[in-house]
PDB file of C-alpha atoms in Angstrom:
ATOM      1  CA  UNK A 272      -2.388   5.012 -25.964  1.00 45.00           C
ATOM      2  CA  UNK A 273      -0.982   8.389 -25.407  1.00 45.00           C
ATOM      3  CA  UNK A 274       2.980   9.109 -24.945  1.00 47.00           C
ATOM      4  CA  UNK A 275       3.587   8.671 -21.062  1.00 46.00           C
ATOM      5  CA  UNK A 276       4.174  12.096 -20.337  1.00 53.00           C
ATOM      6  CA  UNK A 277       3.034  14.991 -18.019  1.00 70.00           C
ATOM      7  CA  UNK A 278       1.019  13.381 -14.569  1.00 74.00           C
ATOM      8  CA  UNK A 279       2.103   9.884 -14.767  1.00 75.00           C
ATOM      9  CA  UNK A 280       6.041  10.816 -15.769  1.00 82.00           C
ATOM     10  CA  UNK A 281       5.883  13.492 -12.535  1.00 84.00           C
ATOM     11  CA  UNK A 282       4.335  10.331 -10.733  1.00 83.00           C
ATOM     12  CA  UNK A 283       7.445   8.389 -11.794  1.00 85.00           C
ATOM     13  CA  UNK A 284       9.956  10.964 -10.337  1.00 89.00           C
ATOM     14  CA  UNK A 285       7.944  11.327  -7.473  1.00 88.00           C
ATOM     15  CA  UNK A 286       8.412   7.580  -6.849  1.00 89.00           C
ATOM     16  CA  UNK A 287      12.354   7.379  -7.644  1.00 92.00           C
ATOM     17  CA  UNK A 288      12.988  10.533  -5.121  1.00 94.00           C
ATOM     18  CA  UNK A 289      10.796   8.726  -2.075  1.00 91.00           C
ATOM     19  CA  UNK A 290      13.391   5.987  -2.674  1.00 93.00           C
ATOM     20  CA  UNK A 291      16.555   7.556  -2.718  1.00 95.00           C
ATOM     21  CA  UNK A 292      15.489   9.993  -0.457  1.00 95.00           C
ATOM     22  CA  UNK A 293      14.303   7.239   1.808  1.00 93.00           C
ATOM     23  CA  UNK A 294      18.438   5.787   1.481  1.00 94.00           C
ATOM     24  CA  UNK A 295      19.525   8.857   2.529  1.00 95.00           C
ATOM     25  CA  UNK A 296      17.349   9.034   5.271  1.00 94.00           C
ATOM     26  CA  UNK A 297      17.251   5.691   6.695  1.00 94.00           C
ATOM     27  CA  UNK A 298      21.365   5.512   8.336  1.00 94.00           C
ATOM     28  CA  UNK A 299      20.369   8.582  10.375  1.00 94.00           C
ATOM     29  CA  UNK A 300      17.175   7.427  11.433  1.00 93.00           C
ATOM     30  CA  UNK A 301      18.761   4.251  12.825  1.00 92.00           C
ATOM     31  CA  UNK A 302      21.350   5.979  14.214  1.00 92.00           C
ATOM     32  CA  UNK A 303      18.584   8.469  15.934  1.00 92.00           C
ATOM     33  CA  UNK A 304      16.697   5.269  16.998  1.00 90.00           C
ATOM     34  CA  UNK A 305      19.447   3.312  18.483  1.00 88.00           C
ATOM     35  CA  UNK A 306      20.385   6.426  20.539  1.00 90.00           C
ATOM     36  CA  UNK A 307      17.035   6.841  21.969  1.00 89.00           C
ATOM     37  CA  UNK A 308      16.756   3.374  22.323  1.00 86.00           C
ATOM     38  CA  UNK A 309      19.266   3.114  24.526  1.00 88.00           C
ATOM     39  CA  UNK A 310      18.309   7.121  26.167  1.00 85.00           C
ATOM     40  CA  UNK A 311      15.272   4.856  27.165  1.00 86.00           C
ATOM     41  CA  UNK A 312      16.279   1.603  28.303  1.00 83.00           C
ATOM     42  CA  UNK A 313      16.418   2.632  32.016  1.00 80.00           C
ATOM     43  CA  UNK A 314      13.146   4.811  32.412  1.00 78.00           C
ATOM     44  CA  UNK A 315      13.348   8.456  31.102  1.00 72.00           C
ATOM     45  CA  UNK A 316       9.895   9.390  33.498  1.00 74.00           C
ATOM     46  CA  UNK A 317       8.001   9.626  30.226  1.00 81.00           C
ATOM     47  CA  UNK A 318       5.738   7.124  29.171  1.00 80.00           C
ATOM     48  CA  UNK A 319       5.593   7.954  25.613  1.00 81.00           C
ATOM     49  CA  UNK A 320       9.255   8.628  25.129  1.00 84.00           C
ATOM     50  CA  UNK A 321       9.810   5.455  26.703  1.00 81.00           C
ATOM     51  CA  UNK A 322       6.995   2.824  24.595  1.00 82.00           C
ATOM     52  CA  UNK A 323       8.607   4.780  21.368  1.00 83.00           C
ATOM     53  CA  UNK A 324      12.198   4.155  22.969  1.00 83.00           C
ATOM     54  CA  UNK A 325      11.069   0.121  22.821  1.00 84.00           C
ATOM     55  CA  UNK A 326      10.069   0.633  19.568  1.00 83.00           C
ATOM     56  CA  UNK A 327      13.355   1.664  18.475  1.00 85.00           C
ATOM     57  CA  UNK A 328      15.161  -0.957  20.216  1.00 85.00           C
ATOM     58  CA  UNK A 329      13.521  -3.332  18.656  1.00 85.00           C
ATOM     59  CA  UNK A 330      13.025  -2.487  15.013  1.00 85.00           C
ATOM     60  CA  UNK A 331      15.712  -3.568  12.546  1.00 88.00           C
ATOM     61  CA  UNK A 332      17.190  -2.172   9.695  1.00 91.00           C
ATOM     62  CA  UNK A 333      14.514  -3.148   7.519  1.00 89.00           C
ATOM     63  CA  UNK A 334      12.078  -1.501   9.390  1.00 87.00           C
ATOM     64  CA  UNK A 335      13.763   1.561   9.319  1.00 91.00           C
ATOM     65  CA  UNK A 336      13.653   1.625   6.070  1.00 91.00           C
ATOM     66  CA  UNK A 337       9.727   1.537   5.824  1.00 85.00           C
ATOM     67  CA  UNK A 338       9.585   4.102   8.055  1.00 87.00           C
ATOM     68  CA  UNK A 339      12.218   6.341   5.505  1.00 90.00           C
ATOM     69  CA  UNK A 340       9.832   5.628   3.095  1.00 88.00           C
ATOM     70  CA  UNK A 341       6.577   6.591   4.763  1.00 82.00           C
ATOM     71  CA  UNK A 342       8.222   9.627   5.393  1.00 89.00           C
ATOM     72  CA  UNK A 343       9.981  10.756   2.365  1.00 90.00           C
ATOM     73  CA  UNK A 344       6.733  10.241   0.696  1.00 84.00           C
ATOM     74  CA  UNK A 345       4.969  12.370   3.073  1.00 81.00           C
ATOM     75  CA  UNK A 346       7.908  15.240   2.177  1.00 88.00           C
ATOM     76  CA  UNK A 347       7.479  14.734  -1.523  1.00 87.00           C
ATOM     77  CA  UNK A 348       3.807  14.498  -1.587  1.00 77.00           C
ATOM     78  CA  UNK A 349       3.335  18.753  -1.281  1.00 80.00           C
ATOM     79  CA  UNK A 350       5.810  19.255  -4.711  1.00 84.00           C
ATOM     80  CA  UNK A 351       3.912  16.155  -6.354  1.00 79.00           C
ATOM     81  CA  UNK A 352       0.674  17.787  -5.342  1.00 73.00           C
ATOM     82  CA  UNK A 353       1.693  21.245  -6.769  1.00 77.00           C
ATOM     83  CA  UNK A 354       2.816  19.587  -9.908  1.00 77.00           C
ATOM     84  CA  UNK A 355       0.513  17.745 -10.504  1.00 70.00           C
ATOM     85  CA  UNK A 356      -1.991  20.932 -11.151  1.00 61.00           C
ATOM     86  CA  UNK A 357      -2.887  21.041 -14.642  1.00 41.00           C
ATOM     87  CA  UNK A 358      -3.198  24.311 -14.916  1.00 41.00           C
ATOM     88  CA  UNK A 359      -2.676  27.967 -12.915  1.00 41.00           C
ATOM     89  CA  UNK A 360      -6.706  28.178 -12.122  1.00 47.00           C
ATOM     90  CA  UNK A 361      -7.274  24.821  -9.149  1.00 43.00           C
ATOM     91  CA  UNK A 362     -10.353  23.466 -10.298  1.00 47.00           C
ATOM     92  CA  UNK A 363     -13.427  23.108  -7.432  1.00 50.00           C
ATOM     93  CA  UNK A 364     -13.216  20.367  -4.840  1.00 45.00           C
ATOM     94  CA  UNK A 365     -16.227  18.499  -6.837  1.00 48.00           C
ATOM     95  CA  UNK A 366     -14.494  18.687  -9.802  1.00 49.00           C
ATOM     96  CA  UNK A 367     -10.764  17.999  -8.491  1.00 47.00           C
ATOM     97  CA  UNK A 368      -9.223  14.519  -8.958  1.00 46.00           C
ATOM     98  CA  UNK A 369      -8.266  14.798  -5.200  1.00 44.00           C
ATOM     99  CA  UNK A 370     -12.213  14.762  -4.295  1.00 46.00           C
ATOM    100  CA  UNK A 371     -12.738  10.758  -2.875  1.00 46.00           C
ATOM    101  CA  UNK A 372     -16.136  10.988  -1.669  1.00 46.00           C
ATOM    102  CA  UNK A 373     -18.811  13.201  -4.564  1.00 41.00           C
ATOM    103  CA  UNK A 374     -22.355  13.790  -4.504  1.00 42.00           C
ATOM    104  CA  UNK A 375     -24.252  11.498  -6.953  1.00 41.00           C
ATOM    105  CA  UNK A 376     -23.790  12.608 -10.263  1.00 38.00           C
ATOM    106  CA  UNK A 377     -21.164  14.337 -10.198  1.00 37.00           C
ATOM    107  CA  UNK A 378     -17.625  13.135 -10.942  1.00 36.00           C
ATOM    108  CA  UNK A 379     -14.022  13.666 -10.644  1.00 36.00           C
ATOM    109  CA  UNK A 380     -11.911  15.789 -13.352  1.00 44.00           C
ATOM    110  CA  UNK A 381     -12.844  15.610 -17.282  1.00 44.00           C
ATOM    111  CA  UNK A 382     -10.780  13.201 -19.180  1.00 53.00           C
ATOM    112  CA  UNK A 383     -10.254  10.373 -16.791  1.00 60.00           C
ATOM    113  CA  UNK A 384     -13.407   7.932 -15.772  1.00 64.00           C
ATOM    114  CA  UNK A 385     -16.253   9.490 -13.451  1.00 61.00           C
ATOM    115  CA  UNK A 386     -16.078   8.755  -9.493  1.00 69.00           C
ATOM    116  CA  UNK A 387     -19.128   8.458  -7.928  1.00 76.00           C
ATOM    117  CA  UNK A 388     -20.873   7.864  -5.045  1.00 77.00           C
ATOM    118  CA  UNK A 389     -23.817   5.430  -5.463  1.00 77.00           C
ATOM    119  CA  UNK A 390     -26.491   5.172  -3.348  1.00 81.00           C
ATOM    120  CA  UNK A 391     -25.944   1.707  -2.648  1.00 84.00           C
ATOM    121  CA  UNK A 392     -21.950   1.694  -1.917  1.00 86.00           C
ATOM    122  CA  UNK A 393     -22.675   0.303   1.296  1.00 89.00           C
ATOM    123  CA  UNK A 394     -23.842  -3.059  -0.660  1.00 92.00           C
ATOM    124  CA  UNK A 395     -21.113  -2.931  -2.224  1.00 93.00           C
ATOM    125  CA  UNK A 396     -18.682  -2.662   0.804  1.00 93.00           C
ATOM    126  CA  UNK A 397     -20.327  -5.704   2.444  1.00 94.00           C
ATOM    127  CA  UNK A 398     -20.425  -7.900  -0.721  1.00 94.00           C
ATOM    128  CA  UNK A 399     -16.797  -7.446  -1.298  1.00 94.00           C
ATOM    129  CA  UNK A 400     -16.046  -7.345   2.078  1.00 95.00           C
ATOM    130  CA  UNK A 401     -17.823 -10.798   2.494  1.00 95.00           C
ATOM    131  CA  UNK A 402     -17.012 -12.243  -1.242  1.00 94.00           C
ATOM    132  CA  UNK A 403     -13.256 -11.739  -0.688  1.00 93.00           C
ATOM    133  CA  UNK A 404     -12.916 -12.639   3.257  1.00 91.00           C
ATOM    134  CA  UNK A 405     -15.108 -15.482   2.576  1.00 91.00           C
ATOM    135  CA  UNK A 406     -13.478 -16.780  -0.074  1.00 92.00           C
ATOM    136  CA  UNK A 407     -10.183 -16.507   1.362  1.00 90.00           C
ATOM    137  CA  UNK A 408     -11.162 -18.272   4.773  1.00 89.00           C
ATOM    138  CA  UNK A 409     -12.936 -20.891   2.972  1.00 91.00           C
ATOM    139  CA  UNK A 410      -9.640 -21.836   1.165  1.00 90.00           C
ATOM    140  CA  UNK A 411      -8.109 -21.542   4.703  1.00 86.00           C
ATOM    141  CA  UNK A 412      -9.972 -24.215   5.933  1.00 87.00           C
ATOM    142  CA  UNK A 413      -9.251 -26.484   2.853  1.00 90.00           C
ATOM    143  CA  UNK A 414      -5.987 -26.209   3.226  1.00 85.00           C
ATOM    144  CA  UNK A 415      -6.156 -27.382   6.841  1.00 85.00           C
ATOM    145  CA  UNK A 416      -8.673 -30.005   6.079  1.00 85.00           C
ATOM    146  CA  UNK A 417      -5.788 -31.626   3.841  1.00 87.00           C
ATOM    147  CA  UNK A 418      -3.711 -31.401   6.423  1.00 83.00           C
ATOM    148  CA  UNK A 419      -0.726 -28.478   4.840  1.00 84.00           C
ATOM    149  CA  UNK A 420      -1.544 -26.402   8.035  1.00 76.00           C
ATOM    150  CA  UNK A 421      -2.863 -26.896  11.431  1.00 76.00           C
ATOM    151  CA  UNK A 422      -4.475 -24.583  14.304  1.00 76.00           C
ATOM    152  CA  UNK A 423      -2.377 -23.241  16.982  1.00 76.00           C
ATOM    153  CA  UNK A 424      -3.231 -24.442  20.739  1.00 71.00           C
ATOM    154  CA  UNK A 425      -5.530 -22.086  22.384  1.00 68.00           C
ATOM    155  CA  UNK A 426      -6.829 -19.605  20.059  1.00 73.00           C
ATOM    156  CA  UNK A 427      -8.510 -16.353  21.012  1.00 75.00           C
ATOM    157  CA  UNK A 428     -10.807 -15.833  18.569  1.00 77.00           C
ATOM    158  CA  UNK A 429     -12.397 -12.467  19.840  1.00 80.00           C
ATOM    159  CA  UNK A 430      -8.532 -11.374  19.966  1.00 80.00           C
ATOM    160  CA  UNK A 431      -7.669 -12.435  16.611  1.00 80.00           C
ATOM    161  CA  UNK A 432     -10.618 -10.727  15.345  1.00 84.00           C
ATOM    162  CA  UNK A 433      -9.758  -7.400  17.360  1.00 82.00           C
ATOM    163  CA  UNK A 434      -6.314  -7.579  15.807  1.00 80.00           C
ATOM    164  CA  UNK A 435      -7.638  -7.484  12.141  1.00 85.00           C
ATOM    165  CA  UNK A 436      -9.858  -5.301  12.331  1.00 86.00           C
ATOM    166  CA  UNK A 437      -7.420  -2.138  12.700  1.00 86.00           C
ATOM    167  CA  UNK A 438      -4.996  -3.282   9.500  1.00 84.00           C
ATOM    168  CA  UNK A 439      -7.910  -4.665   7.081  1.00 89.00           C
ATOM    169  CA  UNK A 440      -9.746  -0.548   7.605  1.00 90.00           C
ATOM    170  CA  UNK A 441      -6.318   0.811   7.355  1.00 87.00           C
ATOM    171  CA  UNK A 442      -4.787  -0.288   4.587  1.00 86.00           C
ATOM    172  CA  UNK A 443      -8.149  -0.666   2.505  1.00 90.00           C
ATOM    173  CA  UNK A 444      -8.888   2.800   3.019  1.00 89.00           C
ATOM    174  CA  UNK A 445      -5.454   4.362   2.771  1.00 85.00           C
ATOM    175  CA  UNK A 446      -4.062   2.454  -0.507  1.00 88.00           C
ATOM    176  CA  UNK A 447      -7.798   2.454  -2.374  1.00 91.00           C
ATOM    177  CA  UNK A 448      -7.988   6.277  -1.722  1.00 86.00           C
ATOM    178  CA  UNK A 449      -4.274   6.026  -2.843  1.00 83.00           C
ATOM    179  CA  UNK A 450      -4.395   4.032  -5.587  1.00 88.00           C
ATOM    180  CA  UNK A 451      -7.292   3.424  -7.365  1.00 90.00           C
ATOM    181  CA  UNK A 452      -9.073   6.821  -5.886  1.00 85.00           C
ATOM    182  CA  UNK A 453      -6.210   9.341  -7.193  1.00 81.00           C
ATOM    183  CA  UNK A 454      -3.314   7.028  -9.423  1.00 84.00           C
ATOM    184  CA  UNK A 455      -5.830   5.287 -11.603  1.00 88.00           C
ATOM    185  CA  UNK A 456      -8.214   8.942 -11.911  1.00 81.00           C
ATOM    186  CA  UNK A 457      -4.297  10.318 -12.863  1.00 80.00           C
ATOM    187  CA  UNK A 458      -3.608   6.982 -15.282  1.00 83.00           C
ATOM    188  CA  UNK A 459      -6.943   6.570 -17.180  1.00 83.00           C
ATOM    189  CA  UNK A 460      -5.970  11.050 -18.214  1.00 76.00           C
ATOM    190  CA  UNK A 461      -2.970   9.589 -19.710  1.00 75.00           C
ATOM    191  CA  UNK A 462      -3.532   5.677 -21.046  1.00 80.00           C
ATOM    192  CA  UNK A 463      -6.856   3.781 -22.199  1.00 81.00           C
ATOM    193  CA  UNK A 464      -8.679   1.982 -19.656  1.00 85.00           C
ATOM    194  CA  UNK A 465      -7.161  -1.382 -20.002  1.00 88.00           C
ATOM    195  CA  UNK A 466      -3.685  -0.202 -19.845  1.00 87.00           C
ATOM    196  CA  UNK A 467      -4.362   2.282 -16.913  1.00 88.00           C
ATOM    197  CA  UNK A 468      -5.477  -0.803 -15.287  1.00 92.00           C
ATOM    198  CA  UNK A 469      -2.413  -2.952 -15.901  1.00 92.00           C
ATOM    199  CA  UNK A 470       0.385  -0.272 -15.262  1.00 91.00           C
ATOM    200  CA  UNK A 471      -1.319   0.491 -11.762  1.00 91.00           C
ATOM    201  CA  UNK A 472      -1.647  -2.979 -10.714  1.00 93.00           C
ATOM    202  CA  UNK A 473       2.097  -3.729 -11.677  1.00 90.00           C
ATOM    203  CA  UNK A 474       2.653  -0.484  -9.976  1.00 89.00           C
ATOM    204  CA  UNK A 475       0.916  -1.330  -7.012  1.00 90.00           C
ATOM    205  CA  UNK A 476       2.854  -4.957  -7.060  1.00 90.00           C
ATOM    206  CA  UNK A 477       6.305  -3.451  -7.494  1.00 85.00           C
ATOM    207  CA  UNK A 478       5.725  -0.801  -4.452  1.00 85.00           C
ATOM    208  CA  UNK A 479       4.901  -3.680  -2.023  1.00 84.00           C
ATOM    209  CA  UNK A 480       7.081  -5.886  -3.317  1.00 82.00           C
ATOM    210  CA  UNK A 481       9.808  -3.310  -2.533  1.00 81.00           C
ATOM    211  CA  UNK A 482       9.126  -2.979   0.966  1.00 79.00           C
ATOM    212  CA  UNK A 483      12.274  -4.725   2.615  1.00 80.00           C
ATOM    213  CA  UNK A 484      10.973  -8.052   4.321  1.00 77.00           C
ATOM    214  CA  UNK A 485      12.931  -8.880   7.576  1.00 71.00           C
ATOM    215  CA  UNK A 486      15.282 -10.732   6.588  1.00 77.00           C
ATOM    216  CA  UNK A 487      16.637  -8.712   4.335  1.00 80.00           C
ATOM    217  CA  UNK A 488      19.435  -6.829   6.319  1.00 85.00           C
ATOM    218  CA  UNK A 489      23.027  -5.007   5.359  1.00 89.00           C
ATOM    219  CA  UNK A 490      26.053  -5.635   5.833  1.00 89.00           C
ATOM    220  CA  UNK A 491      26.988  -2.417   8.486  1.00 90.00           C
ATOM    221  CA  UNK A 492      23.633  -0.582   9.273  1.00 89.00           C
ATOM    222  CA  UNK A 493      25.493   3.036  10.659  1.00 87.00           C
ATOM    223  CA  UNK A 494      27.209   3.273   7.303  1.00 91.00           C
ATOM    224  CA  UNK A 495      26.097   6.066   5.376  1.00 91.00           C
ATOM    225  CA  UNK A 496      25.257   4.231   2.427  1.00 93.00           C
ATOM    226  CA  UNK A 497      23.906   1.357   4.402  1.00 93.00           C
ATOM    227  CA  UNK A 498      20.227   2.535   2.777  1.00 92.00           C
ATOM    228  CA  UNK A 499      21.576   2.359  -0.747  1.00 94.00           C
ATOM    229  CA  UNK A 500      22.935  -1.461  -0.233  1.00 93.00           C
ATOM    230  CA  UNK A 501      19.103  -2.260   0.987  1.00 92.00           C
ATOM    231  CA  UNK A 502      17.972  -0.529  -2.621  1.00 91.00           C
ATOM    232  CA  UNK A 503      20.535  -3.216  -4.156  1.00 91.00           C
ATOM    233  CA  UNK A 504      19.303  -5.859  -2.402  1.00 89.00           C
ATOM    234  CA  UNK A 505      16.149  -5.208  -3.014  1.00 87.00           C
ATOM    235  CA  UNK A 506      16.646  -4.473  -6.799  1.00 85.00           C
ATOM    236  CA  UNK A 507      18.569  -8.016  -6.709  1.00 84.00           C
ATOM    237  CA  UNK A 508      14.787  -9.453  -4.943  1.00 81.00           C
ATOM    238  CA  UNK A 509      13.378  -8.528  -8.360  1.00 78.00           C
ATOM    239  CA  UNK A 510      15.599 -10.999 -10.163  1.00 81.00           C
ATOM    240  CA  UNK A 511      14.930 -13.744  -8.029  1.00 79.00           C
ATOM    241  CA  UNK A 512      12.210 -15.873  -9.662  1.00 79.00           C
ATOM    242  CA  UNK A 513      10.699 -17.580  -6.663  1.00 80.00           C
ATOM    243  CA  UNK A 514      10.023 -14.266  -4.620  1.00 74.00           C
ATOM    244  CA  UNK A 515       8.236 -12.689  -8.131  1.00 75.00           C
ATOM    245  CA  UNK A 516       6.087 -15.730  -8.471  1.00 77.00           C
ATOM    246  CA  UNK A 517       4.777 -16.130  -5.162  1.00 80.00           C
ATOM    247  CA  UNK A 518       4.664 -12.552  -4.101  1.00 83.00           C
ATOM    248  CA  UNK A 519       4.943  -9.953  -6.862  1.00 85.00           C
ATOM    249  CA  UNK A 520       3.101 -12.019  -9.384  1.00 87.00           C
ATOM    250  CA  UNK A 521      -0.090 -12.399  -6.500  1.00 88.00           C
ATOM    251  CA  UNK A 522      -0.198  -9.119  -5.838  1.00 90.00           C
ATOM    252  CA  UNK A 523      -0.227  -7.463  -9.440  1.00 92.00           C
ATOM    253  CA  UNK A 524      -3.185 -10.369  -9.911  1.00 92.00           C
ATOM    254  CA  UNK A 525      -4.970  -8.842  -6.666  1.00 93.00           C
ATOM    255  CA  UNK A 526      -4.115  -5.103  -8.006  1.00 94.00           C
ATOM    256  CA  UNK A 527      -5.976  -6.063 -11.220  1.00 95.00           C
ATOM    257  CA  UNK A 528      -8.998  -6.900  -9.412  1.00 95.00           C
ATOM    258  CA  UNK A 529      -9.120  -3.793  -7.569  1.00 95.00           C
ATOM    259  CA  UNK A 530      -8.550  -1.613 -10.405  1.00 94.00           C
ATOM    260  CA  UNK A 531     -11.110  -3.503 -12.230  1.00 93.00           C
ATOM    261  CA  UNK A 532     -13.525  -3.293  -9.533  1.00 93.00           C
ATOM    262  CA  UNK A 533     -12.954   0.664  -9.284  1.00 93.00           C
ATOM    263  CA  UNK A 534     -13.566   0.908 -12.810  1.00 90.00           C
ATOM    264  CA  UNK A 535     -16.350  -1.276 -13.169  1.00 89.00           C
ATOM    265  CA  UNK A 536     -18.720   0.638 -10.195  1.00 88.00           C
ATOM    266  CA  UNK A 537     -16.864   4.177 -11.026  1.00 87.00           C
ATOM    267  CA  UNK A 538     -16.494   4.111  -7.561  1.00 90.00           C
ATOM    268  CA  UNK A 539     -14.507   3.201  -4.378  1.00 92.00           C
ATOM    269  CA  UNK A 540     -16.636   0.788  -2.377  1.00 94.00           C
ATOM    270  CA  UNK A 541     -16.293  -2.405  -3.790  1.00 94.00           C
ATOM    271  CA  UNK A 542     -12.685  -2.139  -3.622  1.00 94.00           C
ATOM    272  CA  UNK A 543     -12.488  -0.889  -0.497  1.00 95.00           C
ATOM    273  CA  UNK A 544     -15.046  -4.349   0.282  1.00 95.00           C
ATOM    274  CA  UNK A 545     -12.524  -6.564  -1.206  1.00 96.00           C
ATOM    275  CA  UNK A 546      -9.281  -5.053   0.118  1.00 95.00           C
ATOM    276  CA  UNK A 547     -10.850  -5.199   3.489  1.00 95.00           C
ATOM    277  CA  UNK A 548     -12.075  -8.783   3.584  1.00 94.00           C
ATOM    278  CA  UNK A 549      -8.914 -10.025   2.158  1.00 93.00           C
ATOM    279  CA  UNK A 550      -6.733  -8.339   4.330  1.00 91.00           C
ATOM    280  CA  UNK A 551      -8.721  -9.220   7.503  1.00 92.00           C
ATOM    281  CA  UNK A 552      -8.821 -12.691   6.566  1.00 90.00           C
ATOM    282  CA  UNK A 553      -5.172 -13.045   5.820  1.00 88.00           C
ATOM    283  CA  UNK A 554      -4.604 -11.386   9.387  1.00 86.00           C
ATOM    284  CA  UNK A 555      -6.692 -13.077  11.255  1.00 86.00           C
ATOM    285  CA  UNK A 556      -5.271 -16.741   9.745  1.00 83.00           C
ATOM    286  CA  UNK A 557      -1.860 -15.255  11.034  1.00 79.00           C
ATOM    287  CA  UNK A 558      -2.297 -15.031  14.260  1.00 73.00           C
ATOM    288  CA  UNK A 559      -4.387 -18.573  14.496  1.00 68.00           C
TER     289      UNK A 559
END
């Protein structure tokens, strides 16, 4: 394994300045959302002003947050980009780590694995898709069957459906284009295959497991260092054993998959199968 330097050590600042930016952001953001909030709560004459204006009203702290987040990774991600060049020539679009979608036969940068684009992705989209939903709604049902959950009165099926369709395309194709598309093309330049695999998938784990859940709030949310008390609290998440078990644990498990799955087919699709069948079945089971 190769000293953790250069790409994946500019990938680690990247990471701790999205956080503490996203601390330093988050107080004036809720501040800024309370205020149009309550700007809103009559009827300003503008129906987008006014459906964002709910938005704000509602969200809490921890929400806030997230959105901090989103965006001080958006900020960072031009510097990280630049840095991340390996050299003063930019290499062509085929040939750039950054390139998700390549003719067949030819593959991302030298030095980490190839990315391809085989000609039968699609099969691999629908077997994931359909090996990983099924699965998942198949243990569903057992767990009903025994009686540890129940169906709620008047389901909507076509609704339910509707409703996870948007999240499980969303978040398959942003975090597999995100994760194992560019961070594990960026980790296998750096580490051997089987530890490029396990660092992502913890990374992967740690990022979501980060992400404040609701409950989580502070003490006094317009104090300026309101976002660094949600940092502590959730640094203080990592040291509690039942939340790593059943959540950070799960996810570094469902991270290895992925990663292996990526590096298995040197391609995207049957991870982008898998992460979309799991996260449509685990959103339509939450609104049933």
């Amino acid at each position: 394994m190769k000293r953790p330097t250069g790409d994946v050590a500019k990938l680690a600042i990247y990471f701790i300045s999205a956080f503490l930016l996203a601390a330093l952001m988050t107080p004036w953001l809720w501040n800024a959302g309370k205020f149009l909030g309550e700007f809103t709560a009559g009827g300003s004459g503008n129906d987008l002003l006014d459906s964002i204006g709910a938005s704000a009203r509602k969200a809490d702290f921890p929400t806030y947050f997230k959105r901090a987040l989103l965006l001080s990774g958006v900020l960072l991600l031009i510097p990280l980009i630049s840095a991340l060049k390996l050299g003063k020539r930019v290499p062509p679009l085929a040939n750039s780590p950054w390139s998700i979608f390549l003719p067949r036969h030819t593959v991302a940068r030298a030095g980490g694995q190839p990315l391809r684009n085989p000609r039968n992705g699609w099969i691999h989209l629908v077997t994931g898709f359909l090996l990983a939903g099924g699965l998942l709604f198949i243990m569903g049902l057992i767990l009903i069957a025994l009686g540890w959950f129940s169906w709620r009165d008047g389901i909507d099926w076509a609704k339910s459906c509707q409703n996870a369709v948007g999240p499980a395309i969303g978040a398959s194709l942003v975090e597999e284009i995100v994760f194992r598309g560019m961070l594990l093309g960026i980790f296998l330049r750096t580490f051997r295959p089987a530890w490029a695999i396990v660092l992502l998938s913890v990374l992967f784990s740690l990022l979501h497991f980060l992400q404040p859940p609701d409950e989580l709030q502070v003490s006094d949310p317009e104090s300026a260092l309101a976002g660094f008390e949600m940092l502590k609290l959730l640094g203080l998440r990592l040291l509690d054993p039942i939340p790593f078990i059943n959540e950070f644990f799960t996810l570094a498990v469902v991270g290895l998959i992925l990663a292996y799955a990526r590096y298995a087919t040197s391609s995207l699709w049957l991870p982008l199968g898998l992460h979309a069948g799991w996260v449509f079945a685990f959103k339509l089971y939450s609104s049933t």
